[in-house]
DNA sequence: TTAGGGTTAG
């Protein structure tokens, strides 16, 4: 009776076009005759196949329950099909129960389960299961390896990565298209781009996925020049592109701020008449905003028939990056009517309010979110609130918040407060904060520079000297600064005190000329930005060698009057260079758009859109 | 029956 009721429910649902009463009849028959067992197998198989096709989890569970109730012990094949069904429907725990209950398993059952964990980001469990599989004496095939490699980058040490690689070599799958792509992607994601490239170069054949994976390897490491070069090379040798390829490429073009290429790729996408993909549109929004063309971003955004939270976030970040706080707040309000904001949204809104100077609005939104608990609050959000408080000069309040927030403060948190102390020239809080930072990361030169800036601004020259000595005692290395400018599709990159540029002499001559002009207009170099123990004259020379000054000068030399000079920098812009750019904009009547690590600075008539807070 | 590359933020 119970079985019959269950059967009717299945039949009525009509999702599964299969009448369970047939099974019931055969079930009854099977207790009398042996051939019935085969019939039941085929019926269950057909039912599960129907459920897999439709991803009908409820019906699938009923079929499973029916097996249990009928005391039918599914053979390996059928149990594996059940695992696949549950995995496809995202019911991983059900799938795992089936796997654990199997008296025997084959490579497909293991692989299906590993793939389930892998695809839902449960990489540790995927790897654990892979190891269990090997220990159980089951040999991995190309499917298993292609799957398990996608779970490696995040959770494996270099040694383990090499172990997996040698397993791939041993099983002779290194040049298998799928396994090879996964392998090179794994190396790319673990930061070993040389090894990734080796695997790519050894592939006997290449397809869209393997090409995209290697380009993405460069892109993810911020090697945008290399990513673009490789794309051009592969594209001209006939590589086929799909939407993932373009999405990846756009990431690199965003990094380079290469509007020209960005537009070309956009054109290519339109010509290809690809179907609508949200991710691709999201990348376009981001690319245009990072290339300084917010209006283009907005046009893409407005034309989207469907948007994800990421689309909104990319747009919000865009406005924030350009310091347009009002738009951030307004767009956020519209967003909440359409999509549920996530934790990145909150980050975008808070940092947008901070960059746009909307202190009270930002703090209000934070309070609202904390109260309603719409999104998961993490330490990054606190970082933004500390920025907001710092910007408005409420340094003590910011310090109190750090001490009472439910997270351990990171260097980034203290760094944000130290920056605020520099702008508001607050020595007492600055010293407390700097001490914490110097304890946490004694090797970071940036902290010494800002502390020195604070002392210099307060006229405490003895302390400037002390900081300098302190820094000399610690060996300090940092990411080398570089700035670049794109003229006629050519990227001109400058490093500090550039020694290798072919037009070095011209640039040096021009920068000296510019220096005389801006000094005559009142520019005073900020020597506290140099912490080397050298005389003042040498310090001035070192400041003039900063990469962003070289790039701006190169722009002045090579662009006609009236055109905005667009310069990009990989780190935050330094105080002295920011001031220098302001004077250049005034003295030469030129707009300068400067994109640093955090935001855009639009310098015009001696003022900057960042309001001197960044 | 099982498989590879992708978007915002840090």
XYZ file of C-alpha atoms (C1' of nucleotides) in Angstrom:
624
model
C 0.000 0.000 0.000
C 2.735 2.397 0.978
C 4.615 1.629 -2.183
C 1.522 2.189 -4.263
C 0.964 5.644 -2.730
C 4.564 6.577 -3.430
C 4.203 5.382 -6.985
C 1.167 7.480 -7.657
C 2.955 10.576 -6.464
C 5.720 9.942 -8.978
C 3.329 9.280 -11.804
C 1.268 12.377 -11.029
C 4.294 14.624 -10.954
C 4.750 13.674 -14.636
C 8.256 15.079 -14.509
C 9.541 11.607 -14.918
C 7.832 10.119 -17.884
C 7.883 6.678 -16.543
C 5.191 4.791 -14.769
C 6.485 3.329 -11.552
C 3.661 0.848 -11.484
C 5.540 -1.015 -14.184
C 8.371 -1.465 -11.743
C 5.977 -2.532 -9.055
C 4.588 -5.199 -11.320
C 8.026 -6.378 -12.327
C 9.103 -6.211 -8.732
C 6.291 -8.574 -7.832
C 7.247 -10.779 -10.756
C 10.910 -10.793 -9.821
C 10.233 -12.405 -6.487
C 8.832 -15.313 -8.462
C 11.197 -15.397 -11.402
C 14.856 -14.439 -11.916
C 14.565 -12.490 -15.220
C 12.618 -9.764 -13.399
C 15.860 -8.482 -11.908
C 17.062 -7.310 -15.315
C 13.769 -5.649 -16.036
C 13.975 -3.685 -12.806
C 17.499 -2.629 -13.702
C 16.361 -1.173 -17.025
C 13.400 0.599 -15.500
C 15.427 2.180 -12.734
C 18.053 3.122 -15.271
C 15.475 4.804 -17.494
C 13.961 6.630 -14.520
C 17.313 7.921 -13.325
C 18.284 8.992 -16.845
C 15.054 10.985 -17.102
C 15.789 12.637 -13.759
C 19.387 13.451 -14.749
C 18.210 15.066 -17.976
C 15.682 17.222 -16.182
C 17.764 17.674 -13.044
C 14.692 16.541 -11.145
C 16.031 16.094 -7.637
C 12.689 15.364 -5.931
C 11.747 12.657 -8.379
C 15.256 11.267 -8.276
C 15.001 10.922 -4.524
C 11.733 9.074 -4.938
C 13.290 6.619 -7.369
C 16.124 6.118 -4.893
C 13.670 5.651 -2.018
C 11.790 3.177 -4.127
C 14.945 1.089 -4.558
C 15.551 1.126 -0.842
C 12.016 0.208 -0.005
C 12.018 -2.560 -2.590
C 15.269 -3.825 -1.055
C 16.783 -3.598 -4.475
C 20.578 -3.546 -4.279
C 21.688 -1.535 -7.309
C 24.739 -2.776 -9.189
C 27.781 -0.476 -9.478
C 26.535 1.071 -12.703
C 23.169 2.055 -11.285
C 24.532 3.348 -7.999
C 26.987 5.435 -10.017
C 24.125 6.851 -12.036
C 22.509 7.851 -8.738
C 25.700 9.636 -7.690
C 25.755 11.480 -11.009
C 22.104 12.440 -10.555
C 22.702 13.848 -7.074
C 25.890 15.627 -8.150
C 24.137 17.293 -11.104
C 21.384 18.479 -8.767
C 23.910 19.804 -6.267
C 22.862 17.288 -3.571
C 26.445 16.324 -2.723
C 25.726 14.808 0.643
C 23.163 12.439 -0.879
C 25.696 11.509 -3.541
C 28.300 10.834 -0.882
C 25.911 8.612 1.049
C 25.385 6.498 -2.040
C 29.140 6.263 -2.646
C 29.849 5.320 0.975
C 27.157 2.666 0.889
C 28.483 0.955 -2.226
C 30.107 -2.425 -1.594
C 32.167 -1.914 -4.748
C 33.086 1.266 -6.644
C 34.625 1.890 -10.024
C 36.632 4.802 -11.397
C 33.474 6.495 -12.670
C 31.759 6.496 -9.276
C 34.831 7.987 -7.621
C 35.365 10.533 -10.378
C 31.754 11.667 -10.439
C 31.892 12.360 -6.711
C 35.279 14.111 -6.909
C 33.926 16.254 -9.719
C 30.911 17.185 -7.589
C 33.123 18.488 -4.789
C 35.442 20.175 -7.220
C 32.725 22.036 -9.082
C 31.115 23.357 -5.943
C 34.398 24.654 -4.591
C 34.818 21.938 -1.944
C 38.396 21.362 -3.069
C 39.735 19.907 0.174
C 37.085 17.196 0.089
C 37.759 16.536 -3.596
C 41.456 15.968 -2.898
C 40.765 13.878 0.155
C 38.475 11.623 -1.843
C 41.022 11.376 -4.646
C 43.616 10.118 -2.173
C 41.093 7.633 -0.727
C 40.398 6.415 -4.231
C 44.084 5.766 -4.905
C 44.503 4.066 -1.536
C 41.531 1.841 -2.340
C 43.536 0.626 -5.314
C 41.465 2.325 -8.005
C 43.529 3.755 -10.863
C 42.840 7.302 -11.999
C 41.921 7.797 -15.639
C 42.031 10.970 -17.791
C 38.649 12.092 -16.448
C 39.778 11.786 -12.838
C 43.015 13.651 -13.454
C 41.377 16.472 -15.420
C 38.922 16.859 -12.555
C 41.228 16.605 -9.600
C 43.741 19.022 -11.093
C 41.156 21.793 -10.921
C 41.077 21.348 -7.155
C 44.842 21.432 -6.730
C 45.958 25.073 -6.962
C 44.300 26.337 -3.817
C 44.902 23.441 -1.496
C 48.168 21.871 -2.499
C 51.706 22.759 -1.536
C 54.290 22.978 -4.308
C 55.553 19.526 -3.384
C 52.084 18.017 -3.678
C 51.527 19.793 -6.973
C 54.687 18.127 -8.271
C 53.464 14.768 -7.005
C 50.247 15.126 -8.949
C 52.226 16.196 -11.996
C 54.432 13.127 -11.800
C 51.325 10.975 -11.495
C 50.064 12.587 -14.701
C 53.394 11.875 -16.402
C 53.431 8.309 -15.130
C 49.951 7.632 -16.444
C 50.968 9.136 -19.784
C 48.219 11.731 -19.819
C 50.431 14.813 -19.895
C 49.680 15.500 -23.522
C 46.008 14.639 -23.259
C 44.090 17.773 -24.214
C 41.835 17.954 -21.152
C 44.418 16.780 -18.633
C 47.065 19.054 -20.140
C 44.769 22.087 -19.956
C 43.971 21.355 -16.331
C 47.625 20.815 -15.555
C 48.777 24.079 -17.088
C 45.885 25.887 -15.476
C 46.900 24.440 -12.123
C 50.435 25.761 -12.573
C 49.128 29.137 -13.674
C 46.865 29.407 -10.644
C 49.702 28.430 -8.310
C 51.815 31.211 -9.787
C 54.264 29.032 -11.680
C 53.717 30.436 -15.142
C 56.983 29.028 -16.549
C 55.898 25.476 -15.813
C 52.419 26.239 -17.161
C 53.980 27.485 -20.381
C 56.126 24.352 -20.659
C 53.044 22.138 -20.444
C 51.246 24.322 -22.984
C 54.171 24.242 -25.416
C 54.304 20.458 -25.150
C 50.652 19.898 -26.024
C 50.458 18.119 -29.371
C 47.264 19.981 -30.184
C 45.712 23.156 -28.868
C 42.112 24.142 -28.653
C 40.183 27.153 -27.386
C 40.247 25.970 -23.791
C 43.973 25.266 -23.561
C 44.799 28.587 -25.242
C 42.427 30.454 -22.944
C 43.897 28.698 -19.916
C 47.462 29.806 -20.659
C 46.390 33.391 -21.432
C 44.446 33.366 -18.194
C 47.588 32.168 -16.379
C 49.402 35.319 -17.440
C 46.370 37.501 -16.751
C 45.868 36.172 -13.229
C 49.445 37.005 -12.321
C 49.011 40.536 -13.613
C 51.345 39.833 -16.541
C 49.005 41.739 -18.805
C 51.540 42.631 -21.497
C 52.458 38.978 -21.866
C 48.802 37.906 -21.913
C 48.029 40.377 -24.692
C 51.124 39.410 -26.688
C 50.322 35.718 -26.457
C 46.715 36.315 -27.431
C 47.781 38.244 -30.531
C 50.221 35.508 -31.458
C 47.690 32.693 -31.011
C 44.899 34.652 -32.656
C 46.936 35.319 -35.763
C 47.813 31.648 -35.976
C 44.146 30.753 -36.123
C 43.020 30.262 -32.540
C 39.256 30.099 -32.157
C 37.840 32.382 -29.465
C 34.734 32.027 -27.407
C 33.239 34.162 -24.675
C 35.593 32.831 -22.003
C 38.613 33.786 -24.125
C 37.297 37.327 -24.479
C 36.409 37.569 -20.798
C 39.959 36.565 -19.904
C 41.519 38.922 -22.414
C 39.411 41.837 -21.197
C 40.816 41.328 -17.694
C 44.291 41.985 -19.028
C 43.182 44.958 -21.084
C 41.582 46.381 -17.925
C 44.901 45.979 -16.161
C 46.736 47.737 -18.953
C 44.010 50.386 -19.302
C 44.314 49.850 -23.023
C 41.162 51.503 -24.340
C 42.105 50.989 -27.972
C 42.479 47.244 -27.708
C 39.488 47.124 -25.400
C 37.323 48.747 -28.048
C 38.724 46.441 -30.719
C 37.877 43.374 -28.663
C 34.407 44.762 -28.012
C 34.004 45.165 -31.775
C 35.199 41.626 -32.349
C 32.664 40.330 -29.841
C 29.853 42.199 -31.587
C 30.930 40.907 -35.000
C 31.017 37.344 -33.709
C 27.383 37.715 -32.668
C 27.973 35.589 -29.607
C 24.873 34.843 -27.566
C 24.307 36.954 -24.461
C 26.661 36.066 -21.635
C 26.444 38.026 -18.396
C 30.096 37.363 -17.499
C 31.305 38.817 -20.770
C 29.237 41.968 -20.333
C 30.536 42.249 -16.769
C 34.088 42.170 -18.097
C 33.245 44.913 -20.592
C 31.820 47.105 -17.818
C 34.968 46.612 -15.803
C 37.294 47.158 -18.755
C 35.713 50.467 -19.759
C 35.661 51.754 -16.203
C 39.321 50.863 -15.686
C 40.148 52.552 -18.990
C 38.507 55.738 -17.722
C 35.354 55.481 -19.869
C 32.558 55.251 -17.324
C 29.940 56.312 -19.839
C 30.755 53.313 -22.007
C 30.509 51.072 -18.941
C 27.112 52.506 -18.194
C 25.964 51.980 -21.767
C 26.903 48.289 -21.614
C 25.251 48.014 -18.196
C 22.021 49.705 -19.327
C 21.736 47.498 -22.398
C 21.941 44.243 -20.500
C 18.681 42.265 -20.621
C 19.743 40.511 -17.422
C 22.234 41.445 -14.725
C 23.888 39.575 -11.886
C 25.084 41.068 -8.608
C 28.527 41.158 -10.215
C 27.264 43.453 -12.985
C 26.030 45.910 -10.371
C 29.179 45.546 -8.322
C 31.400 46.227 -11.334
C 29.404 49.382 -12.101
C 29.451 50.525 -8.449
C 33.199 49.933 -8.263
C 33.560 51.958 -11.447
C 31.818 55.002 -10.003
C 33.768 54.605 -6.756
C 37.076 54.401 -8.579
C 36.279 57.692 -10.256
C 35.227 59.353 -7.015
C 31.565 59.778 -8.015
C 30.033 58.956 -4.638
C 26.521 60.248 -5.403
C 26.124 57.804 -8.285
C 27.353 54.962 -6.067
C 24.680 55.630 -3.469
C 21.940 56.176 -6.049
C 22.808 53.042 -8.036
C 22.990 51.022 -4.827
C 19.414 52.058 -3.973
C 18.189 51.002 -7.427
C 20.104 47.757 -7.128
C 18.392 46.704 -3.897
C 15.056 46.815 -5.722
C 16.289 44.329 -8.326
C 19.033 42.091 -6.916
C 20.205 41.037 -3.476
C 23.439 42.868 -2.625
C 26.323 40.689 -1.508
C 29.408 41.361 0.559
C 31.299 42.768 -2.445
C 28.447 45.219 -3.031
C 28.851 46.545 0.473
C 32.578 46.840 -0.083
C 31.981 48.753 -3.320
C 29.472 51.100 -1.702
C 31.626 51.815 1.342
C 34.796 52.371 -0.640
C 32.798 54.431 -3.165
C 31.483 56.666 -0.379
C 34.985 57.005 0.984
C 36.541 57.911 -2.376
C 33.668 60.277 -3.105
C 33.851 61.966 0.299
C 30.347 60.853 1.369
C 31.290 60.067 4.941
C 27.883 60.151 6.646
C 26.107 58.246 3.867
C 28.746 55.523 4.038
C 28.513 55.184 7.803
C 24.690 55.091 7.635
C 24.720 52.316 5.048
C 27.185 50.312 7.138
C 24.965 50.620 10.225
C 21.938 49.578 8.198
C 23.650 46.515 6.775
C 25.088 45.451 10.132
C 21.618 45.739 11.658
C 19.861 43.882 8.879
C 22.705 41.423 8.325
C 21.922 41.198 4.636
C 25.477 40.400 3.711
C 28.355 38.636 5.394
C 30.482 41.299 7.071
C 34.213 40.717 6.837
C 37.303 42.624 7.796
C 37.480 44.424 4.431
C 34.246 46.232 5.315
C 35.802 47.438 8.543
C 38.755 48.661 6.488
C 36.384 50.826 4.441
C 34.681 52.233 7.547
C 38.081 53.083 8.994
C 38.833 54.867 5.709
C 35.578 56.803 6.048
C 36.291 57.847 9.635
C 39.875 58.643 8.775
C 38.883 60.776 5.827
C 36.646 62.914 8.019
C 39.430 63.294 10.571
C 37.793 61.124 13.265
C 41.055 59.345 13.944
C 40.446 58.492 17.578
C 37.067 57.000 16.670
C 38.737 54.932 13.956
C 41.318 53.700 16.470
C 38.522 52.739 18.896
C 36.718 50.851 16.155
C 39.851 48.857 15.313
C 40.259 47.918 18.938
C 36.641 46.811 19.297
C 35.864 45.197 15.959
C 35.264 41.426 15.894
C 38.424 40.775 13.827
C 42.147 40.839 14.420
C 43.455 43.971 12.655
C 45.609 43.272 9.611
C 48.397 45.488 8.231
C 45.908 46.789 5.636
C 43.639 48.074 8.430
C 46.457 49.861 10.223
C 47.814 51.115 6.899
C 44.520 52.751 6.074
C 44.544 54.596 9.420
C 48.174 55.603 8.983
C 47.288 57.183 5.639
C 44.573 59.189 7.389
C 47.083 60.347 10.010
C 49.272 61.621 7.187
C 46.492 63.669 5.610
C 45.362 65.142 8.926
C 48.932 65.426 10.278
C 48.127 63.620 13.519
C 51.426 62.639 15.110
C 50.085 61.067 18.317
C 47.736 58.539 16.666
C 50.183 58.151 13.771
C 52.957 57.002 16.073
C 50.762 54.385 17.775
C 49.589 53.053 14.430
C 53.036 53.122 12.822
C 54.511 51.158 15.718
C 51.935 48.407 15.205
C 52.716 48.338 11.504
C 56.487 48.337 11.912
C 56.152 45.393 14.308
C 53.913 43.494 11.915
C 55.786 44.127 8.695
C 59.219 45.648 9.316
C 60.203 45.025 5.716
C 57.535 47.270 4.132
C 59.097 50.560 3.021
C 55.711 52.226 2.459
C 55.009 52.460 6.191
C 58.324 54.195 6.876
C 57.663 56.653 4.074
C 54.236 57.633 5.412
C 55.521 57.985 8.974
C 58.319 60.143 7.650
C 55.723 62.206 5.705
C 53.811 62.779 8.948
C 56.888 63.919 10.872
C 57.994 66.159 8.015
C 54.558 67.771 7.743
C 54.684 68.477 11.486
C 58.177 69.935 11.128
C 59.716 67.212 13.328
C 62.935 66.798 11.366
C 64.806 64.893 14.053
C 62.154 62.210 13.883
C 62.308 62.144 10.105
C 66.005 61.376 10.507
C 65.250 58.693 13.116
C 62.775 56.929 10.812
C 65.326 57.009 8.038
C 67.909 55.335 10.272
C 65.362 52.768 11.377
C 64.642 51.898 7.791
C 68.293 51.551 6.914
C 68.685 49.037 9.733
C 65.955 46.859 8.244
C 66.540 45.472 4.815
C 63.613 46.762 2.865
C 62.393 45.461 -0.433
C 59.122 46.266 -2.122
C 57.274 45.661 -5.333
C 59.064 47.826 -7.894
C 56.999 50.809 -8.956
C 56.179 51.240 -12.615
C 54.077 53.664 -14.604
C 52.996 53.505 -18.189
C 51.345 55.557 -20.872
C 49.806 54.288 -24.108
C 50.447 56.329 -27.248
C 49.310 55.068 -30.659
C 48.622 51.601 -29.227
C 52.213 51.365 -27.994
C 52.688 50.855 -24.267
C 55.574 52.918 -22.859
C 56.573 51.633 -19.435
C 58.770 53.543 -17.006
C 60.521 52.354 -13.868
C 62.104 54.574 -11.207
C 65.125 56.439 -12.547
C 64.613 54.751 -15.904
C 67.947 53.841 -17.407
C 66.951 51.853 -20.432
C 64.398 53.955 -22.276
C 65.573 54.756 -25.811
C 64.594 58.398 -25.370
C 66.145 58.726 -21.934
C 68.140 61.843 -22.800
C 65.179 63.770 -24.219
C 63.024 62.824 -21.231
C 65.698 63.924 -18.762
C 66.101 67.246 -20.511
C 62.336 67.817 -20.629
C 61.754 66.881 -16.986
C 64.379 69.414 -15.877
C 62.621 72.083 -17.910
C 59.246 71.132 -16.402
C 60.786 71.141 -12.928
C 61.973 74.727 -13.341
C 58.505 75.783 -14.537
C 56.532 74.153 -11.706
C 58.981 75.398 -9.076
C 58.526 78.922 -10.401
C 54.781 78.408 -9.897
C 55.289 77.425 -6.247
C 55.913 73.671 -6.297
C 58.001 72.543 -3.329
C 59.412 69.002 -3.471
C 58.460 66.820 -0.504
C 61.830 65.445 0.524
C 60.268 63.284 3.237
C 59.212 60.934 0.439
C 62.853 59.875 0.090
C 64.248 57.780 2.898
C 67.716 57.216 1.524
C 70.488 58.748 3.546
C 71.671 61.238 0.931
C 71.894 65.028 0.685
C 68.907 67.133 -0.302
C 70.094 67.700 -3.831
C 70.368 63.970 -4.396
C 66.892 63.515 -2.879
C 65.423 65.974 -5.354
C 67.071 64.038 -8.166
C 65.628 60.792 -6.850
C 62.145 62.265 -6.612
C 62.420 63.451 -10.211
C 63.174 59.883 -11.212
C 59.793 58.566 -9.943
C 58.115 56.557 -12.654
C 54.874 58.566 -12.756
C 56.793 61.822 -13.289
C 58.663 60.243 -16.192
C 55.435 59.003 -17.750
C 53.709 62.387 -17.333
C 56.705 64.134 -18.891
C 56.712 61.659 -21.761
C 53.024 62.441 -22.253
C 53.707 66.177 -22.305
C 56.356 65.637 -24.956
C 54.278 63.437 -27.239
C 50.660 64.565 -27.117
C 49.091 67.696 -28.550
C 47.791 70.451 -26.222
C 44.173 69.967 -25.211
C 44.426 66.182 -24.999
C 44.188 64.556 -21.576
C 47.420 62.841 -20.549
C 46.554 59.365 -19.292
C 49.046 57.696 -17.012
C 48.758 54.420 -15.103
C 50.721 53.302 -12.040
C 50.901 49.832 -10.477
C 51.094 51.158 -6.883
C 49.546 54.067 -5.027
C 50.747 57.433 -6.251
C 53.230 59.159 -3.918
C 52.495 62.504 -2.262
C 55.244 64.348 -4.093
C 54.173 63.049 -7.507
C 50.543 63.892 -6.819
C 51.526 67.447 -6.007
C 53.815 67.608 -9.032
C 50.985 66.479 -11.306
C 48.705 69.167 -9.868
C 51.251 71.856 -10.732
C 51.819 70.450 -14.216
C 48.068 70.546 -14.866
C 47.993 74.202 -13.843
C 51.207 75.475 -15.423
C 50.701 73.716 -18.783
C 46.912 73.882 -18.833
C 46.717 70.114 -19.354
C 44.309 67.607 -17.852
C 46.056 64.605 -16.381
C 44.222 61.384 -15.678
C 46.235 59.233 -13.344
C 45.070 55.742 -12.493
C 46.848 54.283 -9.496
C 46.268 50.991 -7.703
C 43.145 52.251 -5.972
C 41.461 54.899 -8.061
C 41.510 57.548 -10.759
C 42.929 60.991 -10.085
C 41.763 63.624 -12.547
C 44.068 66.611 -12.183
C 42.886 69.893 -13.617
C 43.843 73.532 -12.921
C 45.966 72.504 -9.957
C 43.285 70.441 -8.178
C 42.474 66.730 -8.046
C 39.137 64.907 -7.981
C 40.374 62.825 -5.040
C 40.337 65.906 -2.823
C 43.906 65.009 -1.808
C 42.706 61.938 0.080
C 43.656 58.545 -1.266
C 28.095 6.966 -16.875
C 32.873 10.600 -15.058
C 36.711 15.667 -17.600
C 39.686 21.172 -18.858
C 39.567 27.665 -19.456
C 35.847 32.916 -17.292
C 33.555 38.404 -14.579
C 33.282 42.418 -9.416
C 36.378 42.753 -4.401
C 41.282 41.923 -1.562
